[in-house]
Short mmCIF file of C-alpha atoms in Angstrom, two decimals:
data_model
loop_
_atom_site.label_atom_id
_atom_site.label_comp_id
_atom_site.label_asym_id
_atom_site.label_seq_id
_atom_site.Cartn_x
_atom_site.Cartn_y
_atom_site.Cartn_z
CA MET A 1 -0.13 0.00 0.24
CA ALA A 2 2.80 2.72 0.85
CA ASN A 3 4.88 1.47 -2.63
CA SER A 4 1.26 2.11 -4.30
CA LEU A 5 1.04 5.86 -2.54
CA LEU A 6 4.52 7.00 -3.58
CA SER A 7 4.27 5.97 -6.49
CA LEU A 8 1.00 7.54 -6.92
CA LEU A 9 2.51 10.96 -5.54
CA ILE A 10 5.48 10.94 -7.72
CA LEU A 11 3.16 10.58 -10.93
CA LEU A 12 1.44 14.14 -9.20
CA SER A 13 1.77 17.50 -10.26
CA ALA A 14 -0.13 20.54 -10.15
CA ILE A 15 -0.91 22.99 -12.74
CA PHE A 16 -2.23 26.85 -12.29
CA PHE A 17 -5.99 26.74 -13.89
CA ILE A 18 -8.27 28.96 -15.27
CA THR A 19 -11.07 30.00 -13.05
CA ALA A 20 -13.88 30.93 -14.61
CA GLN A 21 -15.54 33.53 -12.15
CA GLN A 22 -12.25 35.60 -12.16
CA LYS A 23 -10.45 34.99 -14.87
CA GLY A 24 -7.65 34.52 -12.65
CA TYR A 25 -5.30 31.33 -11.34
CA GLY A 26 -6.18 28.39 -9.46
CA VAL A 27 -4.01 25.35 -8.04
CA GLY A 28 -4.75 22.08 -8.85
CA ILE A 29 -3.36 18.48 -8.78
CA PHE A 30 -3.08 16.44 -11.86
CA VAL A 31 -1.90 13.18 -13.18
CA ALA A 32 1.83 14.09 -14.81
CA GLY A 33 2.18 12.55 -18.53
CA LEU A 34 -0.85 13.09 -19.70
CA ALA A 35 -1.53 14.77 -23.35
CA LEU A 36 -2.28 18.80 -22.75
CA ASN A 37 -6.01 18.62 -21.88
CA LYS A 38 -4.85 16.67 -18.20
CA THR A 39 -7.23 15.94 -15.71
CA VAL A 40 -7.29 17.67 -12.17
CA VAL A 41 -7.98 15.72 -9.84
CA TRP A 42 -7.65 17.57 -7.02
CA THR A 43 -8.47 21.82 -6.59
CA ALA A 44 -7.91 24.80 -4.31
CA ASN A 45 -10.84 26.72 -3.92
CA ARG A 46 -11.71 27.77 -7.38
CA ASN A 47 -13.89 31.38 -6.33
CA ILE A 48 -9.97 32.36 -5.25
CA THR A 49 -7.33 34.38 -7.87
CA LEU A 50 -4.59 33.30 -6.47
CA VAL A 51 -1.90 34.68 -9.44
CA SER A 52 -3.49 36.26 -12.50
CA ASP A 53 -2.25 37.16 -15.36
CA ASP A 54 -3.40 39.66 -18.59
CA SER A 55 -5.39 38.71 -21.86
CA ASP A 56 -1.57 38.57 -23.15
CA SER A 57 0.14 35.30 -21.25
CA ASN A 58 1.59 37.41 -18.48
CA LEU A 59 1.78 36.00 -15.26
CA ALA A 60 1.72 38.33 -12.32
CA GLN A 61 0.77 38.56 -8.62
CA PHE A 62 -1.15 41.25 -7.13
CA PRO A 63 -2.15 42.95 -4.06
CA VAL A 64 -4.95 41.51 -1.73
CA ASP A 65 -8.16 43.67 -2.12
CA ALA A 66 -7.24 46.09 -4.65
CA SER A 67 -9.29 47.71 -7.28
CA ASP A 68 -6.63 48.93 -9.43
CA ALA A 69 -4.76 45.74 -8.68
CA ASP A 70 -4.18 45.28 -12.93
CA SER A 71 -1.65 48.20 -12.49
CA HIS A 72 0.35 47.21 -9.71
CA PRO A 73 1.88 43.84 -9.64
CA TYR A 74 4.51 42.80 -7.38
CA TRP A 75 5.95 40.21 -9.26
CA GLU A 76 5.87 39.19 -13.41
CA THR A 77 7.22 36.83 -15.63
CA GLY A 78 6.81 39.63 -18.14
CA THR A 79 5.62 37.15 -20.68
CA SER A 80 2.94 39.39 -22.66
CA ALA A 81 3.30 39.00 -26.28
CA GLU A 82 0.01 39.59 -28.72
CA ASN A 83 0.88 35.96 -30.70
CA VAL A 84 1.11 34.23 -27.37
CA VAL A 85 -2.35 32.82 -26.43
CA ASN A 86 -3.68 29.92 -24.85
CA VAL A 87 -0.33 29.87 -22.10
CA THR A 88 -0.74 26.41 -19.58
CA ARG A 89 1.31 26.99 -16.55
CA ASN A 90 3.06 23.44 -15.37
CA LEU A 91 4.79 21.66 -13.02
CA ASP A 92 6.46 18.55 -13.95
CA PRO A 93 7.27 15.66 -11.22
CA ASP A 94 11.20 16.66 -11.45
CA GLY A 95 10.30 20.16 -9.93
CA HIS A 96 10.72 21.67 -13.50
CA LEU A 97 7.78 24.86 -14.03
CA PHE A 98 7.45 25.87 -17.39
CA LEU A 99 4.92 27.90 -19.22
CA LEU A 100 3.66 26.31 -22.92
CA ASN A 101 1.94 28.12 -25.24
CA ASN A 102 -1.13 25.59 -27.25
CA SER A 103 1.66 24.97 -29.55
CA GLY A 104 4.10 23.33 -27.41
CA THR A 105 6.17 25.87 -27.53
CA PHE A 106 7.41 26.69 -24.09
CA VAL A 107 7.18 30.61 -23.88
CA LYS A 108 9.38 30.64 -20.30
CA LYS A 109 11.20 28.16 -18.26
CA LEU A 110 10.89 29.27 -14.69
CA THR A 111 13.50 26.45 -13.38
CA GLY A 112 14.86 23.38 -14.98
CA GLY A 113 13.92 20.77 -13.20
CA PHE A 114 16.19 18.83 -10.54
CA SER A 115 17.61 15.57 -10.50
CA GLU A 116 16.97 13.73 -6.68
CA GLU A 117 14.56 11.26 -6.86
CA GLN A 118 12.22 10.72 -3.56
CA ARG A 119 10.92 13.94 -3.86
CA LEU A 120 8.07 16.39 -4.27
CA TYR A 121 7.50 19.63 -5.34
CA LEU A 122 5.17 21.86 -4.69
CA MET A 123 4.04 25.26 -5.38
CA LYS A 124 1.74 27.72 -3.22
CA ILE A 125 1.73 31.33 -2.30
CA ASP A 126 3.16 31.42 0.66
CA PRO A 127 1.97 33.58 4.20
CA ASP A 128 4.01 36.64 3.65
CA GLY A 129 2.72 36.86 0.07
CA ILE A 130 6.16 35.07 -2.09
CA LEU A 131 5.41 32.13 -4.93
CA ARG A 132 7.83 29.42 -3.87
CA LEU A 133 8.75 25.86 -5.53
CA HIS A 134 8.78 23.18 -2.51
CA SER A 135 10.93 20.36 -2.36
CA LEU A 136 10.34 17.73 0.12
CA SER A 137 11.86 14.29 0.41
CA LEU A 138 9.37 11.05 0.09
CA ASP A 139 12.24 9.51 2.31
CA LYS A 140 11.05 8.88 5.16
CA LYS A 141 14.22 8.55 7.23
CA GLU A 142 15.36 11.76 5.44
CA ASN A 143 12.28 13.76 5.93
CA SER A 144 13.51 17.27 4.84
CA SER A 145 12.31 19.81 2.45
CA SER A 146 13.31 22.93 0.95
CA ILE A 147 13.02 25.56 -1.44
CA VAL A 148 14.36 25.45 -4.31
CA TRP A 149 12.77 28.37 -6.31
CA ALA A 150 11.01 31.90 -5.34
CA SER A 151 9.19 34.12 -7.45
CA SER A 152 11.28 36.73 -5.20
CA VAL A 153 13.68 37.02 -2.91
CA ASN A 154 13.21 40.63 -1.03
CA ARG A 155 10.60 39.29 1.68
CA CYS A 156 9.03 42.71 1.69
CA ASP A 157 8.03 42.95 -2.06
CA PRO A 158 4.78 41.86 -1.33
CA LYS A 159 2.71 45.04 -1.78
CA GLY A 160 -0.34 45.39 0.92
CA ILE A 161 1.99 42.85 2.83
CA CYS A 162 1.78 45.65 5.66
CA ARG A 163 -1.90 46.60 5.28
CA LEU A 164 -2.99 50.35 5.45
CA ASN A 165 -0.57 53.07 6.28
CA GLY A 166 2.51 50.60 7.11
CA TYR A 167 5.50 50.12 5.43
CA CYS A 168 7.51 47.02 5.26
CA THR A 169 11.65 46.84 6.60
CA LEU A 170 14.23 44.79 6.59
CA TYR A 171 16.23 43.95 9.13
CA ASP A 172 18.91 41.61 7.71
CA THR A 173 16.59 39.25 5.53
CA GLU A 174 13.66 39.33 7.97
CA PRO A 175 10.80 42.03 7.11
CA LYS A 176 9.14 43.75 9.59
CA CYS A 177 5.99 46.40 9.18
CA GLU A 178 6.56 49.33 11.22
CA CYS A 179 4.07 52.48 11.61
CA PRO A 180 4.12 55.92 10.28
CA PRO A 181 4.91 58.82 12.96
CA GLY A 182 1.10 59.65 14.19
CA PHE A 183 0.23 56.07 13.76
CA ASP A 184 -0.02 52.97 16.30
CA TYR A 185 -0.63 49.73 15.02
CA VAL A 186 -4.35 48.64 14.97
CA SER A 187 -3.61 45.11 16.48
CA PRO A 188 -0.64 45.29 18.75
CA GLY A 189 1.45 42.23 18.45
CA ASN A 190 -0.18 41.73 15.11
CA TRP A 191 2.35 44.20 13.22
CA THR A 192 0.65 42.99 9.65
CA ALA A 193 -2.77 44.27 10.23
CA GLY A 194 -1.94 47.92 9.17
CA CYS A 195 -1.66 51.20 10.97
CA LYS A 196 -4.43 53.93 12.53
CA ARG A 197 -3.48 57.37 13.38
CA ASN A 198 -3.22 58.37 17.10
CA THR A 199 -3.63 61.85 16.42
CA ASN A 200 -6.78 63.98 15.56
CA SER A 201 -6.67 64.89 11.81
CA CYS A 202 -7.68 68.88 10.39
CA LYS A 203 -10.86 70.02 10.12
CA ASN A 204 -10.72 73.37 8.22
CA LYS A 205 -7.90 75.68 6.75
CA GLU A 206 -7.72 77.18 10.16
CA GLN A 207 -6.17 74.34 11.61
CA TRP A 208 -3.27 74.36 9.85
CA ASN A 209 -0.99 76.14 12.34
CA GLN A 210 -1.57 73.42 15.11
CA TYR A 211 0.37 70.58 13.15
CA SER A 212 3.98 70.27 12.17
CA MET A 213 5.72 67.61 9.80
CA ARG A 214 7.49 64.48 10.45
CA ARG A 215 9.57 62.80 7.84
CA LEU A 216 10.60 59.75 6.73
CA GLU A 217 13.03 59.55 4.46
CA THR A 218 13.77 56.75 2.07
CA THR A 219 10.33 55.76 1.99
CA TRP A 220 8.02 54.52 -0.88
CA TRP A 221 4.55 54.41 -1.12
CA LYS A 222 1.65 53.86 -3.29
CA ASN A 223 1.68 56.95 -6.26
CA ASP A 224 -2.17 58.36 -5.36
CA PRO A 225 -1.18 62.10 -5.34
CA TYR A 226 -4.36 64.55 -5.53
CA SER A 227 -1.99 67.31 -6.50
CA VAL A 228 1.28 67.02 -7.67
CA PHE A 229 3.71 70.31 -8.57
CA THR A 230 7.50 71.02 -9.05
CA VAL A 231 9.53 72.38 -6.37
CA LYS A 232 13.33 73.77 -5.64
CA LEU A 233 13.30 72.29 -1.79
CA LYS A 234 12.13 70.08 -0.44
CA ASP A 235 11.28 71.95 2.67
CA GLU A 236 8.70 73.74 0.38
CA CYS A 237 6.67 70.53 -0.44
CA GLU A 238 6.85 70.24 3.27
CA THR A 239 5.50 73.44 3.66
CA ALA A 240 2.59 73.36 0.78
CA CYS A 241 1.59 70.33 3.02
CA LEU A 242 1.49 71.87 6.17
CA GLU A 243 -0.67 74.98 5.33
CA ASP A 244 -3.15 72.43 3.02
CA CYS A 245 -5.83 71.05 5.30
CA ASN A 246 -6.88 68.52 2.75
CA CYS A 247 -2.86 67.27 2.82
CA GLU A 248 -2.12 64.47 4.79
CA ALA A 249 0.92 63.00 3.30
CA ALA A 250 3.32 64.96 0.93
CA ILE A 251 6.15 62.60 -1.18
CA PHE A 252 9.18 64.95 -1.79
CA THR A 253 11.26 63.06 -4.83
CA ASP A 254 13.55 65.06 -7.20
CA GLY A 255 11.63 67.84 -7.37
CA GLU A 256 8.40 66.62 -7.44
CA CYS A 257 5.71 67.34 -4.36
CA ARG A 258 3.07 64.97 -4.37
CA LYS A 259 0.22 65.68 -1.16
CA GLN A 260 -2.27 62.54 -0.82
CA ARG A 261 -4.36 62.18 1.58
CA PHE A 262 -4.23 58.57 4.01
CA PRO A 263 -4.73 55.97 3.99
CA LEU A 264 -1.30 55.22 2.21
CA ARG A 265 -0.48 52.05 0.92
CA TYR A 266 2.18 49.32 0.04
CA GLY A 267 4.41 51.21 1.60
CA PHE A 268 8.70 49.81 2.14
CA ARG A 269 12.11 51.56 3.34
CA SER A 270 14.61 50.75 0.88
CA LEU A 271 18.01 53.18 1.42
CA THR A 272 17.97 53.25 -2.79
CA TYR A 273 15.39 55.29 -2.84
CA SER A 274 15.55 58.80 -2.61
CA ASN A 275 11.68 59.33 -1.99
CA ILE A 276 11.12 61.73 1.83
CA ALA A 277 7.33 61.27 3.17
CA HIS A 278 6.68 63.54 5.18
CA ILE A 279 4.37 62.91 7.21
CA LYS A 280 1.84 65.68 8.80
CA TRP A 281 1.55 65.60 13.43
CA ALA A 282 -0.43 67.16 15.38
CA SER A 283 0.35 69.25 17.99
CA GLN A 284 -0.15 68.26 21.25
CA GLU A 285 -2.64 70.91 22.03
CA SER A 286 -4.70 69.33 19.01
CA GLN A 287 -4.57 66.56 20.31
CA LYS A 288 -5.74 67.52 23.79
CA GLU A 289 -9.79 67.08 22.16
CA GLY A 290 -11.03 63.95 21.53
CA PRO A 291 -10.67 62.46 17.98
CA ASN A 292 -14.71 63.18 17.42
CA ASP A 293 -14.49 66.77 18.60
CA ASP A 294 -15.33 69.57 16.08
CA LYS A 295 -14.45 72.20 17.95
CA THR A 296 -11.85 74.29 16.08
CA LYS A 297 -9.65 75.74 17.93
CA LYS A 298 -8.77 79.28 16.38
CA LYS A 299 -5.89 81.46 16.74
CA GLU A 300 -5.93 84.41 18.99
#
């Protein structure tokens, strides 16, 4: 019985299939060695899109719950082409992961396969949002597993991992979600739940002098401004946001100032970026008012 089960496991492989409702991709298991029209013997939840692709064959991953996800993939195969159609995603028993078109031609090889025997290869999206190919030993004495391929080695790459207003920072190779100045974790102890503001927001233009700005350097955020203009100095960008009650954050990059409202999305920190985020910070006097207090303190 054990040998029969082992033989069956070696024949099983995973494939991405199109979901009719969402035009995305799910994960299933099929018996390897059949024709291109493979028989799926098990599938994950068909109502959940795990990995989506463009209509032109590009395989990509998108942030969770993003209404404009099509413009924000955080990983893709880069196989967009008008003449490439009916692409299948295939995983052979030896770990060979590849994209194949309807004529049987390779579109892209993601792995070349592996020579180790007595191994089972499992493709899945891990909790950190990265697509990985796992190699599992079928030898009870060895009982080992390893990652043989990943869509990214940077664990801050998955956009949205830190939820609203949070930004991801790498400490060596370990990611951690942090909050901008004036924010606390939504759920203390669960830093992937996002951040919430711990100060009052500006209610009218006469309150601007009750606020100051805090700088958060080398951070990248989703580009979603309501106003964009050119400035010579970062201080000008900061002042423009401070004096605008609608502005809650201003992103300064190479002479361009982008005014934004909360929430901020897809934040991460990288020393390769020159961006400076100016975050509006309420003064102690302003914070004396309750979060739901609509009274406005006017300058005497």
